[in-house]
Short mmCIF file of C-alpha atoms in Angstrom, two decimals:
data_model
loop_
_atom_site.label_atom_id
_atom_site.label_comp_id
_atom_site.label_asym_id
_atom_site.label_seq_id
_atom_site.Cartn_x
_atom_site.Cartn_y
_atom_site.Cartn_z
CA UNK A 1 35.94 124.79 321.60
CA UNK A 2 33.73 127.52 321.95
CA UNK A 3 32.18 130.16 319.94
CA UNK A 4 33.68 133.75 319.35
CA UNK A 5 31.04 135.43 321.33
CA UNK A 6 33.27 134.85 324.52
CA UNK A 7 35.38 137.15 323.38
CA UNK A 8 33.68 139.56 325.28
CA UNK A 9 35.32 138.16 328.37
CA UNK A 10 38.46 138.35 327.08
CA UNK A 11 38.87 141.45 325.45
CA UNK A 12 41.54 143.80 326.78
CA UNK A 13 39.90 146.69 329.31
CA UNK A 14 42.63 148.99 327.70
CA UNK A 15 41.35 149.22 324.41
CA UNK A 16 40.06 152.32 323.05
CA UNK A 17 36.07 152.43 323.41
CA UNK A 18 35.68 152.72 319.45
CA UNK A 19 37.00 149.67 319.29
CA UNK A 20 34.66 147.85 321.58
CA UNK A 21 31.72 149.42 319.55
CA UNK A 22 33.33 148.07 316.91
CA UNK A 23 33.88 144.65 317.95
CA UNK A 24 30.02 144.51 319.60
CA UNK A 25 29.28 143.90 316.02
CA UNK A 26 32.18 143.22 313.56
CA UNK A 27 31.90 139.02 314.60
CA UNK A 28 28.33 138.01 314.86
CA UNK A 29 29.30 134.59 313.95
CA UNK A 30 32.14 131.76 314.40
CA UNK A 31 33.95 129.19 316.40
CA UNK A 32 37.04 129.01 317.72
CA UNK A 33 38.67 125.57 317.32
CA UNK A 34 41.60 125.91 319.67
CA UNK A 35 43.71 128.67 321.12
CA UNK A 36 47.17 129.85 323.05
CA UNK A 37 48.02 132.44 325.02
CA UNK A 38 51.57 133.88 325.63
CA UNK A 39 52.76 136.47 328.67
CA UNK A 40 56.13 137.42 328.02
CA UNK A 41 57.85 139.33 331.38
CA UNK A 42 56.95 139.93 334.82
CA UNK A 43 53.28 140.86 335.90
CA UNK A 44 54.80 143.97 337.82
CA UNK A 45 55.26 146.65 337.48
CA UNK A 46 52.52 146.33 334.27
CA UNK A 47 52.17 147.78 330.93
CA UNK A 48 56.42 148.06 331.08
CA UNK A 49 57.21 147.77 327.70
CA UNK A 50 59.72 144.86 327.82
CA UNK A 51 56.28 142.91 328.43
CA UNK A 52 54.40 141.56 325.80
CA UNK A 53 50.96 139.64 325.29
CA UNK A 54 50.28 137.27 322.56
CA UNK A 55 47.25 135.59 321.72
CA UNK A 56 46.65 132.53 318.72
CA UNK A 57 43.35 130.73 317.09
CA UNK A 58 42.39 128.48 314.81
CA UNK A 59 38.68 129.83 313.99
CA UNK A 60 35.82 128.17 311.50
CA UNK A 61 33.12 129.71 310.07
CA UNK A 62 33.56 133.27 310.47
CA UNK A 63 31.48 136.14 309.57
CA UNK A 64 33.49 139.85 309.76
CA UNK A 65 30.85 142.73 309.37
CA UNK A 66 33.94 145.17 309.27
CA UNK A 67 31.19 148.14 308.34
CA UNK A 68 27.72 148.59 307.70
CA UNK A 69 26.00 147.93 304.15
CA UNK A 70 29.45 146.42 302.80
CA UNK A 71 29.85 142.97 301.55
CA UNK A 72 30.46 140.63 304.89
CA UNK A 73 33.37 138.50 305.12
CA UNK A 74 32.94 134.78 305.47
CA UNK A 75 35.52 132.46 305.81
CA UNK A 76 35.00 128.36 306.54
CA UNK A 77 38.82 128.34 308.23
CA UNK A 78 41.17 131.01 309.60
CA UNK A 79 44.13 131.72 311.56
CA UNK A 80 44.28 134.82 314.09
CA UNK A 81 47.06 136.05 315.93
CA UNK A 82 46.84 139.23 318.52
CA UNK A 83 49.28 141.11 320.14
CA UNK A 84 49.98 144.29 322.50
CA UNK A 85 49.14 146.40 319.18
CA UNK A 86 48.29 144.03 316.03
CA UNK A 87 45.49 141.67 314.95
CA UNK A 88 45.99 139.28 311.99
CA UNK A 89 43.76 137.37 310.62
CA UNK A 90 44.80 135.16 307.67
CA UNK A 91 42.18 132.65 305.67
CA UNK A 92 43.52 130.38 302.77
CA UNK A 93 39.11 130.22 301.42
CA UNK A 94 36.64 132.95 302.00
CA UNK A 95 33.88 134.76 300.60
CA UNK A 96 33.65 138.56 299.99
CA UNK A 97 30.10 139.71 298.73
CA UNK A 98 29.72 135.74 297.68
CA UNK A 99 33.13 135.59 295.57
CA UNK A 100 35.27 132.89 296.62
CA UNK A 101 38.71 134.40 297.38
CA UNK A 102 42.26 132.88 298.25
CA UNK A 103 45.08 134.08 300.76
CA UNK A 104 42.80 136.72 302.25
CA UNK A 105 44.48 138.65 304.97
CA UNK A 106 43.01 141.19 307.47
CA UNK A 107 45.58 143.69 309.87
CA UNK A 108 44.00 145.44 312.61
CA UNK A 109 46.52 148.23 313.91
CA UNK A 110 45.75 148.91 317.41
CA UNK A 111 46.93 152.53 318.46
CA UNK A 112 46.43 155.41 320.98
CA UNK A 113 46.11 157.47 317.35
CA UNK A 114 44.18 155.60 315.16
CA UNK A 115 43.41 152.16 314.69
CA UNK A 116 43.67 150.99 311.11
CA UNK A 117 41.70 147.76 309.63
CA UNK A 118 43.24 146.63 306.73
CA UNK A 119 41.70 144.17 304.47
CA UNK A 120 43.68 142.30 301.23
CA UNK A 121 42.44 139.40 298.89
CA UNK A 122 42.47 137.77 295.43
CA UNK A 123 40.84 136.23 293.73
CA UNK A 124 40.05 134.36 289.69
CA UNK A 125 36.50 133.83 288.99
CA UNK A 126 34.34 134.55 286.50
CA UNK A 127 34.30 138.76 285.10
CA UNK A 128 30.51 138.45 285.72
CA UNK A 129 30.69 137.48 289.56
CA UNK A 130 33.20 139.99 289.74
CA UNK A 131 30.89 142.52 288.04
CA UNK A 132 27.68 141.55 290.86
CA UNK A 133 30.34 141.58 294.04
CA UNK A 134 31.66 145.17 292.80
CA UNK A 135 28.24 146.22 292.42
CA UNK A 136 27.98 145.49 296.53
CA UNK A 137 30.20 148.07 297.35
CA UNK A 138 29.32 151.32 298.56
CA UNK A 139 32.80 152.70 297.15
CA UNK A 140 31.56 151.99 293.81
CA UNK A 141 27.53 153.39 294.07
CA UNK A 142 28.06 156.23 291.80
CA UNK A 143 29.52 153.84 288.53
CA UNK A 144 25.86 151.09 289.66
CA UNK A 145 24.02 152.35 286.31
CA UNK A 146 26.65 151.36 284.43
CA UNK A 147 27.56 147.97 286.22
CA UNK A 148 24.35 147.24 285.93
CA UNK A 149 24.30 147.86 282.24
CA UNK A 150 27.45 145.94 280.99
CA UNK A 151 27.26 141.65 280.13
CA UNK A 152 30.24 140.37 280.92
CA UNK A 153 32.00 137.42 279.66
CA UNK A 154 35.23 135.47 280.37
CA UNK A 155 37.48 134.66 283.78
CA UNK A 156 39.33 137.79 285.35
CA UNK A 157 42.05 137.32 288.02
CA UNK A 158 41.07 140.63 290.93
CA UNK A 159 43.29 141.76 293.83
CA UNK A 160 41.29 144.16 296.36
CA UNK A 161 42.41 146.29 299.34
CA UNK A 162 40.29 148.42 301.69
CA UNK A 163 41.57 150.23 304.57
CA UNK A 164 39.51 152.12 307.12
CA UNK A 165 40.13 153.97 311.09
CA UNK A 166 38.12 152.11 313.07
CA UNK A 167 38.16 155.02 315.71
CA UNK A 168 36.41 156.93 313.04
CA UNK A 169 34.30 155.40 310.94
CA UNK A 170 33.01 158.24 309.29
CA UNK A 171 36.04 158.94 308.13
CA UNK A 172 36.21 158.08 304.04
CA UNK A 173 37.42 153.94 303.38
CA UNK A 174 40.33 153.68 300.86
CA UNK A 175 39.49 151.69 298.54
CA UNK A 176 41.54 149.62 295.97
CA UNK A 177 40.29 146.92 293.12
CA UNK A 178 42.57 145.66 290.57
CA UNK A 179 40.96 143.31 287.92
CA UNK A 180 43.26 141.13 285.28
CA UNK A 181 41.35 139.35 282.30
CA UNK A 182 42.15 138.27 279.07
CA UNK A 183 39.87 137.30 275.85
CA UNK A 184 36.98 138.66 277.89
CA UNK A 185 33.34 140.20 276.27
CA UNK A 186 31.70 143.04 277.22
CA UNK A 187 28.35 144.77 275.95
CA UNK A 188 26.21 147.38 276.46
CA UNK A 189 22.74 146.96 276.02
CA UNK A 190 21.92 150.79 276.54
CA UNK A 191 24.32 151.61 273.93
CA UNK A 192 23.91 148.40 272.09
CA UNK A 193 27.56 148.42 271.87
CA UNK A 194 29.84 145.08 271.83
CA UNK A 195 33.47 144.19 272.53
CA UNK A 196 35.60 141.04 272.52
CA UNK A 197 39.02 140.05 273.10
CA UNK A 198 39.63 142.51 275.43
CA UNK A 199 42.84 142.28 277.31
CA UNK A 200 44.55 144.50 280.01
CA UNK A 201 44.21 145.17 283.63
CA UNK A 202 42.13 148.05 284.84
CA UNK A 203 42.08 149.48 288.98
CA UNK A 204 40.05 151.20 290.71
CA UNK A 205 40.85 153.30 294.00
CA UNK A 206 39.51 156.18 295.98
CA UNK A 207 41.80 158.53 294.76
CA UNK A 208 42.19 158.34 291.30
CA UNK A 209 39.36 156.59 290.35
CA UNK A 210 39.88 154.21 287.24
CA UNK A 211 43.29 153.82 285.80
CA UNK A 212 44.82 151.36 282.92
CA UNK A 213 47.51 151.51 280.89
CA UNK A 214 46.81 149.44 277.67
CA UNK A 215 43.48 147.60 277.59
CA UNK A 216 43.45 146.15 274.22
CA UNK A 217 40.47 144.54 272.48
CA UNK A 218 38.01 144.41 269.33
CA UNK A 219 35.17 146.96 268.51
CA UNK A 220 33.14 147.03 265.26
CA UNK A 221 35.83 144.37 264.26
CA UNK A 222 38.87 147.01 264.55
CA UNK A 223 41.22 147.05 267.09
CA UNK A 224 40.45 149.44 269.74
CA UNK A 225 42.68 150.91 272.28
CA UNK A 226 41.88 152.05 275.68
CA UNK A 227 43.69 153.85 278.55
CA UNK A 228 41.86 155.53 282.10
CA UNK A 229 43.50 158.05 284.75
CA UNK A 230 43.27 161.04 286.05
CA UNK A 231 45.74 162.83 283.89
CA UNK A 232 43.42 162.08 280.64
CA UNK A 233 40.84 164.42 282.54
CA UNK A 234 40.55 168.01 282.64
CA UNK A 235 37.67 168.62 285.44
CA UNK A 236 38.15 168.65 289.20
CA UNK A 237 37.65 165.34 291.26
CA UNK A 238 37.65 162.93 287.73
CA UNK A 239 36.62 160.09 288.46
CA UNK A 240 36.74 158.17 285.04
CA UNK A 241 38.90 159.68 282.61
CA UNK A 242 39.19 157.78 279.45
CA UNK A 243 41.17 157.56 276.20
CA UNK A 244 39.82 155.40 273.26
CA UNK A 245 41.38 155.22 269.64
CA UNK A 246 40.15 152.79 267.04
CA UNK A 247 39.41 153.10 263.37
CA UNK A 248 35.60 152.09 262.54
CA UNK A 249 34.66 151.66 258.89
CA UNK A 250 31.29 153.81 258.07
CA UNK A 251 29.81 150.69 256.92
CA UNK A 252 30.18 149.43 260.74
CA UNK A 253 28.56 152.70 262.28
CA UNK A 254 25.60 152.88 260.15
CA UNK A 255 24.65 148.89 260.87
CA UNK A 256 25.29 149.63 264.83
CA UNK A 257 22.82 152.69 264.96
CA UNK A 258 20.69 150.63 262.04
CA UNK A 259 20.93 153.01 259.20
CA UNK A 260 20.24 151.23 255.55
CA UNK A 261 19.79 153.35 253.35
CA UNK A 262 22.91 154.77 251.01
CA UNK A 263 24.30 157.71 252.38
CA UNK A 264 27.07 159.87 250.57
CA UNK A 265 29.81 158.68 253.10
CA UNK A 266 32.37 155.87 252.68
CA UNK A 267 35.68 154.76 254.02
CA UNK A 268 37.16 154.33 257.65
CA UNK A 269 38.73 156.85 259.57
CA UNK A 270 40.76 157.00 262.83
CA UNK A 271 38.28 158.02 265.80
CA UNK A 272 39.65 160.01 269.50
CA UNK A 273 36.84 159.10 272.13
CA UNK A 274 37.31 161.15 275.21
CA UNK A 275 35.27 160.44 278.19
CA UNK A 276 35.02 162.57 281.45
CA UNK A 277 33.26 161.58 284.72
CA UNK A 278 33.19 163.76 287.97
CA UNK A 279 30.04 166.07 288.97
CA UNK A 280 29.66 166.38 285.44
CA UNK A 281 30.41 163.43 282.53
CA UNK A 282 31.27 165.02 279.35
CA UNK A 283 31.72 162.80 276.14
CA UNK A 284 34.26 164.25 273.25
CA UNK A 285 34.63 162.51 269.87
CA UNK A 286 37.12 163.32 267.14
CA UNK A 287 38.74 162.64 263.88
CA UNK A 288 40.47 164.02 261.63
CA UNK A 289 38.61 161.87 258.71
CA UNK A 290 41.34 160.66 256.70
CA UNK A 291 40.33 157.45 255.09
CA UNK A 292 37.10 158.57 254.65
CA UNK A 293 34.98 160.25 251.26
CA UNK A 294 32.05 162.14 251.55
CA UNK A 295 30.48 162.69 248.11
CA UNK A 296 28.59 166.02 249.07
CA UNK A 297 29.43 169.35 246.65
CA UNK A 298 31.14 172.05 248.15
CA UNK A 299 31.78 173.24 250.86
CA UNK A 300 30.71 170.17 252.36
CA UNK A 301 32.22 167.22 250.52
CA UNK A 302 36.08 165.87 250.87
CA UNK A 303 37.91 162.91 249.16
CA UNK A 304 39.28 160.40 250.93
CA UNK A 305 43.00 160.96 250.96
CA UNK A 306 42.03 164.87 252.40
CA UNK A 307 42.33 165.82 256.21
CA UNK A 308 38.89 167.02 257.71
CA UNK A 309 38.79 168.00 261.60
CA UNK A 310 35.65 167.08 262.72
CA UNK A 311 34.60 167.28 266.59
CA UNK A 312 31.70 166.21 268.43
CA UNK A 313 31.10 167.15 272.51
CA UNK A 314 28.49 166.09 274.79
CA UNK A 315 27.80 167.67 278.52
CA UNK A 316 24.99 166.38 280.60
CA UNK A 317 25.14 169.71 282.71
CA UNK A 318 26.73 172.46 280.79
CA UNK A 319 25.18 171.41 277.06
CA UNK A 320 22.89 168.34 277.27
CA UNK A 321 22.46 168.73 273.46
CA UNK A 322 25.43 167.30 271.22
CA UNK A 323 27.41 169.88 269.74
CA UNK A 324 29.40 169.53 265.89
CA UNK A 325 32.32 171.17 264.85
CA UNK A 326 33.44 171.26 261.78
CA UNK A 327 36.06 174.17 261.01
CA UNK A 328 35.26 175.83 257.34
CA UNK A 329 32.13 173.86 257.02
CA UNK A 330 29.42 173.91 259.48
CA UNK A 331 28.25 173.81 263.19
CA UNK A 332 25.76 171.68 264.50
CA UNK A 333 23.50 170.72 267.78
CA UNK A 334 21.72 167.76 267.97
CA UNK A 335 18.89 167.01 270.65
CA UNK A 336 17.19 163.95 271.51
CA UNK A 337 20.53 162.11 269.69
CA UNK A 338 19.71 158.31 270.83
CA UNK A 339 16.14 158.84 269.98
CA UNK A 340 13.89 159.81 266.83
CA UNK A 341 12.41 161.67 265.74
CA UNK A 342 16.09 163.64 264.98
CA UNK A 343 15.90 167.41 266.19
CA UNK A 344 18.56 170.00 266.08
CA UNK A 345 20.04 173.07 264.37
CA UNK A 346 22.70 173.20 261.16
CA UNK A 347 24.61 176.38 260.92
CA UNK A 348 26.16 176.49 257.50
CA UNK A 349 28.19 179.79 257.92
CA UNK A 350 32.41 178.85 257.25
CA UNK A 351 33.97 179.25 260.77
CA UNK A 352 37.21 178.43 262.27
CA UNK A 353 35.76 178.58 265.97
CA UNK A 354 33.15 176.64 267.17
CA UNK A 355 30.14 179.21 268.60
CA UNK A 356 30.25 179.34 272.51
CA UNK A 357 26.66 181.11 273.09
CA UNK A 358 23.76 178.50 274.10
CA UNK A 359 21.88 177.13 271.39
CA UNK A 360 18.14 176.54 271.82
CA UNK A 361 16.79 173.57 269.52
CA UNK A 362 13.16 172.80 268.23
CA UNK A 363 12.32 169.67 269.88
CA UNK A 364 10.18 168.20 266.47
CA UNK A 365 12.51 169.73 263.71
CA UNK A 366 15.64 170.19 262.04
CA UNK A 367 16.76 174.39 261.38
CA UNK A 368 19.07 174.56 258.93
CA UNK A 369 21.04 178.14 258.44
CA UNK A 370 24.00 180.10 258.03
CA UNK A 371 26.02 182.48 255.30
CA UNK A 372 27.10 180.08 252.51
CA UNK A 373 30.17 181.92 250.10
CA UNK A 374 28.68 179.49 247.60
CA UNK A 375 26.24 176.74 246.99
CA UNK A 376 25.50 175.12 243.33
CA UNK A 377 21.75 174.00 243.73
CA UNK A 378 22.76 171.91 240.70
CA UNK A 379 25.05 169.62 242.31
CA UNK A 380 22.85 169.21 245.14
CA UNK A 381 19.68 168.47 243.02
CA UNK A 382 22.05 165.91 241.02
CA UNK A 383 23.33 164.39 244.44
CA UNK A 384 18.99 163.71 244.88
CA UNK A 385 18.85 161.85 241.95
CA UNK A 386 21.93 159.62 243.36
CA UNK A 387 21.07 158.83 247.00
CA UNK A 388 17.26 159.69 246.88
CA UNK A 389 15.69 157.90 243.77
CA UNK A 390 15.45 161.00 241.72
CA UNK A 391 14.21 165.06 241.49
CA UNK A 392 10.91 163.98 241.72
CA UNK A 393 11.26 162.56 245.10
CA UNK A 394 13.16 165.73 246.85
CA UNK A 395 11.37 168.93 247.74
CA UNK A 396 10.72 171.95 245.87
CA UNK A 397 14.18 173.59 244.72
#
């Protein structure tokens, strides 16, 4: 019956002095209900190794600060056992960055190498407390903007795993999440985006990054499919590499970015979103626009049975504008694309590679150029009588 600060009588003199540094700290708080203490062997000659030292607890209300500005461990009851080499530390409740977790299990490996701490829980609570305890750890700073962004709704069922040498602390902490949920919500208010019934099981560690194999859910009504891993990415050090496919109806795009006027577009069409994050995040979208009819006159329009390639890439280092490719028909980059005014540049010339030179756009207007084979101003005045209430209303021919 005493509390765990008289550990520092007990403590081994042959432990490495990392570890003492360590343990000054690592338990700032607890009890210890009741203990044993087993000597196996002679006392002489000592340290022989058919000798062996083993040391049990029942502790209560413990606080583990295994390393600074990460989540402390609490837990109300736990079970320790120590030995020549190991220290285990089992808890059937805790708390880890205020999520309640079950069958939590620490493993300190004690040796003349490196000493290994080793921490493992689960948990099922709700995909938002989830979301705010992620948000605690340092592994997981770089991806805060878009924690922070993202409602989440629904109950998720989350494994996690850290491992770090206590000897070396500097040294980088593996890192592993693994988060289960089914039927859950997310949205995005920066990209006033919403999902629901999503499905799957997505992980995160310090090596890969993200990973999933088949998260399933809704978007724009349509079922959307999503996988993550490194092999979907083609930079160094990827982080997030993602692969969505779904098949949006125009109708759905135009109400999410607000658009309501008629426009000379219908249909739905399959849709490729690639998404890259390391030192740079790149986003690529593609289709191949089958299923969809644009009612434009040549070279720009297509029926709806046709195939269409149509590409559209966004860098925030290498080309912060979004670049359009669309082989035989035009090129296009578009600045300022989630604000308005719209600004950008429209290259009409026929081309079956998209231009790689820099292209510098006019913040407060739209260029349009290029080398059209042939245009019939006829068709296009007609299509202004259609879709803009008449000649009248259009500008000079």
């Amino acid at each position: 019956d005493a509390p765990t600060s008289i550990r520092a009588i007990y403590t081994p003199y042959r432990m490495p002095q990392s570890l003492y540094d360590w343990l000054r700290s690592a338990l700032p708080e607890g009890h210890i209900e009741e203990g044993i203490f087993l000597w196996h062997g002679d006392f002489k000659p000592y340290g022989h190794p058919g000798k062996n030292m083993q040391l049990g607890a029942n502790l209560s209300d413990i606080k583990l600060t295994y390393l600074p500005e990460w989540p402390d461990f609490h837990s109300a009851e736990t079970t320790l056992r120590l030995n020549d080499t190991r220290v285990s530390i089992w808890s059937p409740q805790s708390f880890i960055a205020d999520v309640p977790v079950g069958k939590s299990a620490i493993e300190l490996a004690i040796g003349s190498q490196e000493s290994l701490l080793d921490l493992q829980a689960e948990t099922f609570a709700s995909l938002k407390r989830v979301k705010d305890a992620l948000a605690m750890f340092p592994a997981l700073s770089f991806a805060l903007p878009v924690i922070e962004d993202l409602r989440i709704t629904g109950d998720a069922e989350t494994e996690l795993r850290m491992s770090l040498d206590l000897k070396n602390l500097s040294n980088r902490v593996d890192f592993w999440v693994t988060t289960s949920f089914k039927g859950a919500g997310i949205s995005s208010e920066l990209l006033a985006l919403s999902a629901n019934d999503l499905s799957g099981e997505v992980t995160f560690d310090t090596v890969d990054g993200f990973r999933t194999e088949d998260l399933t859910g809704k978007l724009f009504g349509e079922d959307v499919n999503v996988r993550m891993g490194p092999h979907f990415g083609t930079q160094p050090n990827i982080i997030l590499a993602a692969d969505i496919n779904f098949t949006p109806s125009v109708d759905a795009i135009l109400k999410w970015q607000g658009i309501d006027h008629v426009i000379p577009v219908s249909g739905k069409a399959p849709i490729k979103v690639q998404v890259e994050v390391s030192d740079e995040v790149s986003v690529s979208i593609a289709s191949d626009l089958q299923g969809v009819a644009i009612e434009l006159p040549h070279p720009l329009g297509k029926v709806a049975a046709s195939h269409a390639p149509i590409n559209l890439k966004w860098s925030n280092l290498s080309d912060p504008s979004w670049a359009l490719f669309w082989p035989s028909r035009l090129s296009a980059w578009i600045g300022d694309f989630a604000n308005r005014p719209l600004s950008g540049l429209i290259d009409l010339t026929p081309r079956l590679e998209p231009l790689t030179k820099g292209v510098i756009i006019d913040k407060s207007s739209v260029t349009l150029t290029g080398e059209i084979p042939r245009a019939d101003i006829a068709d296009w005045l007609a299509l202004g009588s259609k879709y803009m209430g008449g000649p009248d209303k259009m500008a000079p021919a």
